[in-house]
Tab-separated table of C-alpha atoms in Angstrom:
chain	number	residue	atom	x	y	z
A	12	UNK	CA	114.446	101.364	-12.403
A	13	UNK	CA	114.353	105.053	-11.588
A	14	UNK	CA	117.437	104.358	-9.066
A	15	UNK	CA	120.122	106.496	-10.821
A	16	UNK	CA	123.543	104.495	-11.136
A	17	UNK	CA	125.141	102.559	-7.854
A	18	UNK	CA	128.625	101.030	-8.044
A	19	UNK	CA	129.531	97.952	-5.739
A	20	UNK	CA	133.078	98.253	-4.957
A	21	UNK	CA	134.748	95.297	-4.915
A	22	UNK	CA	136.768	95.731	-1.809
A	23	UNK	CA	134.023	96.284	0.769
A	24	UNK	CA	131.085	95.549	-1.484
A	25	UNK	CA	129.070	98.496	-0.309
A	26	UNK	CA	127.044	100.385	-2.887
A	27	UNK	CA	127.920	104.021	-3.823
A	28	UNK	CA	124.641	105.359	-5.514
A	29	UNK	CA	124.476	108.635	-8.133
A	30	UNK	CA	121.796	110.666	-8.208
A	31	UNK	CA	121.003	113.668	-10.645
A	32	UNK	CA	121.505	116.955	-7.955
A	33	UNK	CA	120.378	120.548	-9.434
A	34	UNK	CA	123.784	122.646	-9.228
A	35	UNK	CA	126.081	119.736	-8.912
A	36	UNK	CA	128.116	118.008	-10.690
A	37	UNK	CA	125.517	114.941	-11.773
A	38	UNK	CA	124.741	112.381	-13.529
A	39	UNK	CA	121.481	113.774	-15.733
A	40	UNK	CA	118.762	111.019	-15.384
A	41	UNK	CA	117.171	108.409	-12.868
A	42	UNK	CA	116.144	105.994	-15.368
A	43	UNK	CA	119.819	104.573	-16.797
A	44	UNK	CA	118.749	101.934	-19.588
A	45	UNK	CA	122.531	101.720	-20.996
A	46	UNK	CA	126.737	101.831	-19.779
A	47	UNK	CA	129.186	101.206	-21.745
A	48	UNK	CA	132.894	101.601	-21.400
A	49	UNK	CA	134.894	103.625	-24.663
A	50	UNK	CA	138.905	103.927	-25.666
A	51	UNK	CA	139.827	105.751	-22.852
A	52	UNK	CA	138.462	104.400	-19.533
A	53	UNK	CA	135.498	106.475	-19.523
A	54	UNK	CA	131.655	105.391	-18.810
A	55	UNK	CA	128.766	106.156	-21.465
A	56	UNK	CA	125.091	106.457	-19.501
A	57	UNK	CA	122.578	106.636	-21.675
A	58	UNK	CA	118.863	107.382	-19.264
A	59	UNK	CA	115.462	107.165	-20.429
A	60	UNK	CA	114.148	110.280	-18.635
A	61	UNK	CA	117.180	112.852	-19.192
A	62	UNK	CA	119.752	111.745	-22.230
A	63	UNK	CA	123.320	110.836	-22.479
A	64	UNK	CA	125.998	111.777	-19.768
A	65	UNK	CA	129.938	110.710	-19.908
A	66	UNK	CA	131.630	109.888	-16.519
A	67	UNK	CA	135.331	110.085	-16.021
A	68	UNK	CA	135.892	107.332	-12.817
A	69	UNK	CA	139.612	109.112	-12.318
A	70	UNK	CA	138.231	112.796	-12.258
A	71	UNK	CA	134.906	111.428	-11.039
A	72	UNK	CA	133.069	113.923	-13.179
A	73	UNK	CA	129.782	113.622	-15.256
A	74	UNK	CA	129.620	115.383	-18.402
A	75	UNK	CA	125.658	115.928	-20.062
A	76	UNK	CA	124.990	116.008	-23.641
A	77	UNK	CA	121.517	118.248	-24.820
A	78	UNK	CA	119.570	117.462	-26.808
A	79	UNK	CA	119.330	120.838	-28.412
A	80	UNK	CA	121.742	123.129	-30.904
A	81	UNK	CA	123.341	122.003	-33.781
A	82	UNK	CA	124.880	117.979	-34.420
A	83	UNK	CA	123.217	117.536	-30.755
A	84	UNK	CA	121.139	113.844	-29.827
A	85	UNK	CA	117.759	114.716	-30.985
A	86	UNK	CA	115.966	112.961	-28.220
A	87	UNK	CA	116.722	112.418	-24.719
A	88	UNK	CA	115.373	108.543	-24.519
A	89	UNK	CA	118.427	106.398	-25.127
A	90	UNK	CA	118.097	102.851	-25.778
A	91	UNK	CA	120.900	100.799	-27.896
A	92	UNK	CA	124.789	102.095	-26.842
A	93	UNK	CA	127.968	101.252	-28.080
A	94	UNK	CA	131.440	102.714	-28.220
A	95	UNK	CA	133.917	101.982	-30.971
A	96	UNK	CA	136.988	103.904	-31.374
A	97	UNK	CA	136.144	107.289	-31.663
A	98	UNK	CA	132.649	106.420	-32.596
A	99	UNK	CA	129.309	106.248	-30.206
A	100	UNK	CA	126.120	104.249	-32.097
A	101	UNK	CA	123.063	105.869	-29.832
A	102	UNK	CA	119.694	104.580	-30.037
A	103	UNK	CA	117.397	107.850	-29.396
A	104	UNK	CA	113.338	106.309	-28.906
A	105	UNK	CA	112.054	106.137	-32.215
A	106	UNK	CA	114.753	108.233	-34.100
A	107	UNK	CA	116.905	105.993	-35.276
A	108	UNK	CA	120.713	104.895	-35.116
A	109	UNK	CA	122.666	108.552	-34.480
A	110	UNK	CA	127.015	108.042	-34.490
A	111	UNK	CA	128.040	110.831	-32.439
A	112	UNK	CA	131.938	111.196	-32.156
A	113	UNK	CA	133.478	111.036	-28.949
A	114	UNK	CA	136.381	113.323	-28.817
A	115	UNK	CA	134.106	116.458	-30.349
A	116	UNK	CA	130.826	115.166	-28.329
A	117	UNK	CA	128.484	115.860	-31.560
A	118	UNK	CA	126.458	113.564	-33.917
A	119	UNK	CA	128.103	113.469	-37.259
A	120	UNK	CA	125.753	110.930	-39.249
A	121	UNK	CA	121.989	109.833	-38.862
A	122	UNK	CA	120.275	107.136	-39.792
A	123	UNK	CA	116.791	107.660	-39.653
A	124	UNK	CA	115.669	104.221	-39.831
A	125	UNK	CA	117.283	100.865	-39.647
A	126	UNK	CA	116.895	98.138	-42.120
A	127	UNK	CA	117.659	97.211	-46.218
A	128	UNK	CA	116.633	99.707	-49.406
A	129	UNK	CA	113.861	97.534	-50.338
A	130	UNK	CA	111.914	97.866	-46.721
A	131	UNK	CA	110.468	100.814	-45.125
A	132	UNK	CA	113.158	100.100	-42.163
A	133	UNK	CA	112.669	100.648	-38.749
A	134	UNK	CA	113.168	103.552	-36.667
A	135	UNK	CA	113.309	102.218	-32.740
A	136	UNK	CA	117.204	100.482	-31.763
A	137	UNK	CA	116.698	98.482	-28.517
A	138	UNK	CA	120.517	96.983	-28.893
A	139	UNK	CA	123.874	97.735	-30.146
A	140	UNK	CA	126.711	95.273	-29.596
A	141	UNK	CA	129.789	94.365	-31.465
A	142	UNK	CA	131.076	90.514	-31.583
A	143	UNK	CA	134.556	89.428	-31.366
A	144	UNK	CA	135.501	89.548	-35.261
A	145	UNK	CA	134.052	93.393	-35.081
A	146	UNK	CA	131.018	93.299	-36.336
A	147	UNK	CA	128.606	95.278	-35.485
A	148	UNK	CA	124.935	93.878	-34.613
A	149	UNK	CA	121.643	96.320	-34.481
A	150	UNK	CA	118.689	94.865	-33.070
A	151	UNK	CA	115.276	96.876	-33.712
A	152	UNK	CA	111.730	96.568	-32.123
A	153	UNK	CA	108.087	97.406	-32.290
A	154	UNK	CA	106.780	97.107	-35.554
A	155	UNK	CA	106.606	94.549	-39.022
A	156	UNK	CA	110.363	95.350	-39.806
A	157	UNK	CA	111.733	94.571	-36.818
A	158	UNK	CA	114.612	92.191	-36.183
A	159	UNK	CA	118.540	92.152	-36.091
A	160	UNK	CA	120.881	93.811	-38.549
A	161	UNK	CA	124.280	93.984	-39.820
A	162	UNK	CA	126.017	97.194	-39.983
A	163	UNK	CA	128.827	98.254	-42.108
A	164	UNK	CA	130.514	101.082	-40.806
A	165	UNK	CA	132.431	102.018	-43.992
A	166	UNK	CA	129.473	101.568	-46.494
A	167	UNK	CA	127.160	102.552	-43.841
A	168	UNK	CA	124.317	100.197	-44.951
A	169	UNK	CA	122.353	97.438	-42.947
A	170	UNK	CA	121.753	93.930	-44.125
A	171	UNK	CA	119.151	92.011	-42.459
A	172	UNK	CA	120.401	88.600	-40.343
A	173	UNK	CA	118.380	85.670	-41.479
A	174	UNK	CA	118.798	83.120	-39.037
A	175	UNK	CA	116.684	85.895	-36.546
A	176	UNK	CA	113.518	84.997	-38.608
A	177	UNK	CA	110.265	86.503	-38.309
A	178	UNK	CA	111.170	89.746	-37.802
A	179	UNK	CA	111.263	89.252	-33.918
A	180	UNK	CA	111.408	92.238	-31.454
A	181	UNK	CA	114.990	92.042	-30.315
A	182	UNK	CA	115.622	93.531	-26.706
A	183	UNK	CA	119.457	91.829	-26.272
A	184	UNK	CA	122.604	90.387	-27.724
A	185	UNK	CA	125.281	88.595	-26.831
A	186	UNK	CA	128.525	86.131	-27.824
A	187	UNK	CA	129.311	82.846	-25.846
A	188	UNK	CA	133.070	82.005	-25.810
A	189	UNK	CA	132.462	79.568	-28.821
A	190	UNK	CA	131.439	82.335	-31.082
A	191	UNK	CA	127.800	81.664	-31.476
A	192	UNK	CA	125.938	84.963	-31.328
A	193	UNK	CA	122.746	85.242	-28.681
A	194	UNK	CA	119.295	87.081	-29.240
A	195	UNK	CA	116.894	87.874	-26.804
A	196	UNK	CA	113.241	88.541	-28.110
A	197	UNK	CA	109.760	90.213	-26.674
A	198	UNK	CA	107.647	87.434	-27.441
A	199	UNK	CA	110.182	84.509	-30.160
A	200	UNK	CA	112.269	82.662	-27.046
A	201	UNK	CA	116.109	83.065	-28.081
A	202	UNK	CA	117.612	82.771	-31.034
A	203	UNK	CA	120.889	81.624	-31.782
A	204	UNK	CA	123.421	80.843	-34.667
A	205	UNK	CA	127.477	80.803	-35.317
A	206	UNK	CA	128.553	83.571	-38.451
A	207	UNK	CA	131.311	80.864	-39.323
A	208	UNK	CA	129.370	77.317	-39.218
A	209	UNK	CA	125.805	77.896	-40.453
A	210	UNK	CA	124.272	76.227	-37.268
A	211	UNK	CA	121.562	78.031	-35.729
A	212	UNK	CA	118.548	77.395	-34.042
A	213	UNK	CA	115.637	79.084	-32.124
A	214	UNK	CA	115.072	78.215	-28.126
A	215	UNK	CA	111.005	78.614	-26.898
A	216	UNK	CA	110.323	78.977	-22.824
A	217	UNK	CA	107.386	79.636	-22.883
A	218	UNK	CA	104.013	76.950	-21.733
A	219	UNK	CA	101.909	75.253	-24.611
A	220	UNK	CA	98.574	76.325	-23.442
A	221	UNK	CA	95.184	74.306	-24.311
A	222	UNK	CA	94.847	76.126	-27.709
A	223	UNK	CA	98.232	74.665	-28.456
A	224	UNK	CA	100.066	77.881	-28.660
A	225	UNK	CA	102.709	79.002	-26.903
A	226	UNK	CA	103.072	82.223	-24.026
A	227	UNK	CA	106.878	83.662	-24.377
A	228	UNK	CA	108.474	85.856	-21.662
A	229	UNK	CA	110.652	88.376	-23.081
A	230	UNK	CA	114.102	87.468	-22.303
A	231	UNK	CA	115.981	90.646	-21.325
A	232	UNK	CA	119.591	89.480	-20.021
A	233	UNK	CA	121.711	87.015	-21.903
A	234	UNK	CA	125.108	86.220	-19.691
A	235	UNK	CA	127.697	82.808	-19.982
A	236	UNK	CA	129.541	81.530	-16.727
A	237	UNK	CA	132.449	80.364	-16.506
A	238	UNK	CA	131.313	76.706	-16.679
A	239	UNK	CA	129.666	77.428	-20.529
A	240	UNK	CA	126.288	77.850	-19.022
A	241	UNK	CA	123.440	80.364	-20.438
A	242	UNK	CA	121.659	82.528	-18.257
A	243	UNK	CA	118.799	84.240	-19.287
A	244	UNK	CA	117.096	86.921	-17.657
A	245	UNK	CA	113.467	87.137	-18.380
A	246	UNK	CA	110.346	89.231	-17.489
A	247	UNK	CA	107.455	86.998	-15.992
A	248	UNK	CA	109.538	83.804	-16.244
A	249	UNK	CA	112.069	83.733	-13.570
A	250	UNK	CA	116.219	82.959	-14.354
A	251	UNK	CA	116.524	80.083	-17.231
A	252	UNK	CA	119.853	78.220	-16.570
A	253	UNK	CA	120.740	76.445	-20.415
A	254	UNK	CA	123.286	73.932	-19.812
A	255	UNK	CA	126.729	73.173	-21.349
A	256	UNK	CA	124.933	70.862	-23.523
A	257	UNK	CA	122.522	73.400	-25.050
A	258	UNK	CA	119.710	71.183	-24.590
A	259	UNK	CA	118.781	71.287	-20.476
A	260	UNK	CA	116.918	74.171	-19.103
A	261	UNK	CA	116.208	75.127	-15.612
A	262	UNK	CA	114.048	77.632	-14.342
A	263	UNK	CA	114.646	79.717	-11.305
A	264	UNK	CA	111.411	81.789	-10.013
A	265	UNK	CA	109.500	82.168	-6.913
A	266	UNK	CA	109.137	78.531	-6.423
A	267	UNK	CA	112.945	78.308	-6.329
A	268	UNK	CA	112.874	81.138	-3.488
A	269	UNK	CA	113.369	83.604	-5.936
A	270	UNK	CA	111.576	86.929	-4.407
């Protein structure tokens, strides 16, 4: 955190390391929450501490976007990123889902808040990612209307996923190679479910205290090998390794030699 962006090259596997230089040509930020690839080979950064910046790997140039003047971001704390076609879904801190498009570098349509007609939505995107079929998912955090959403580009309308119940801070998502979808909460385990079959389900990590309830890590990472194994990345709980079976856990942490 605060490290600016390194790349490991593959062929020596040394790091090369970007910092943000006054009077250079820079990446903006220290703090890079987001990076995601568009249409055309270039890197999206989206920072916490200084905005959005596009790098070109074949030019190796960075390109900043303000947050000021007209159709600009209108904050520079990025969260949720994702490119689709000409189309960038940003997650400014507490502003909403802004669609900015690519080839003009503006935002051309806001939404202020996330979430159906009938709630008061919710304004903070933690996650953006778009399945195999296309769809797009929008996962929200930090207050009663949280959870993960279903947006529809052409209607441009969200419609809440039920099988995330109770409205669960989600911080990640992700697809396994069998199509079931994967969400990573603050404080619910992970949830799961399959947009074709019906089956889903809800995984706890957490210990069963004395009081009988139940202390969750936030699971931050969500990433399938190439065996089928689940790997998830989590924030006071080590590396939980769920196996091929979907029903054995193991958990990797400082006992394991973890540092």
């Amino acid at each position: 955190f605060f490290g600016g962006l390194n790349y490991c090259s593959l062929e020596n596997a040394r790091f090369r390391k970007f910092y943000p230089f006054a009077g250079q040509n820079s990446i903006s930020g220290y703090a890079v929450r987001e990076i995601v690839p568009d249409l055309d080979g270039n890197l999206w950064i989206g920072t916490e501490d200084a905005g959005l910046n596009k790098f070109d790997p074949k030019r190796q140039l960075f390109t900043h976007y303000p947050t000021t003047g007209k159709n600009a971001l209108s904050y520079p704390n990025i969260h949720g990123l994702l490119a689709v076609g000409n189309d960038l879904l940003v997650g400014p801190f507490h502003r909403g889902l802004e669609i900015m498009d690519i080839k003009k570098g503006l935002i051309r349509q806001q939404h202020k808040a996330v979430g159906l007609p009938a709630e008061s939505g919710n304004d903070f995107v933690l996650s953006i990612f778009q399945t195999g079929d296309g769809t797009i998912l929008v996962g929200t955090a930090y207050d009663e209307n949280a959870g993960l959403f279903r947006y529809d580009q052409q209607r441009k309308t969200f419609d809440r996923i039920n099988a995330v119940s109770g409205r669960p801070y989600v911080l990640t998502i992700s697809e396994d190679k069998k199509g079931y979808i994967w969400v990573g909460t603050m404080s619910n385990g992970v949830y799961y479910y399959h947009p074709k079959s019906g089956v889903q389900g809800n995984i706890r990590f957490g210990d069963e205290t004395m009081a009988g309830r139940i202390t969750e890590f936030p699971v931050y990472g969500i990433y399938e090998d190439s065996m089928g194994a689940i790997w998830f990345a989590t924030e006071g709980g080590g590396l939980i390794r769920l196996g091929q079976d979907r029903k054995t856990t193991k958990r990797y942490d400082t006992s394991s030699g973890f540092p």
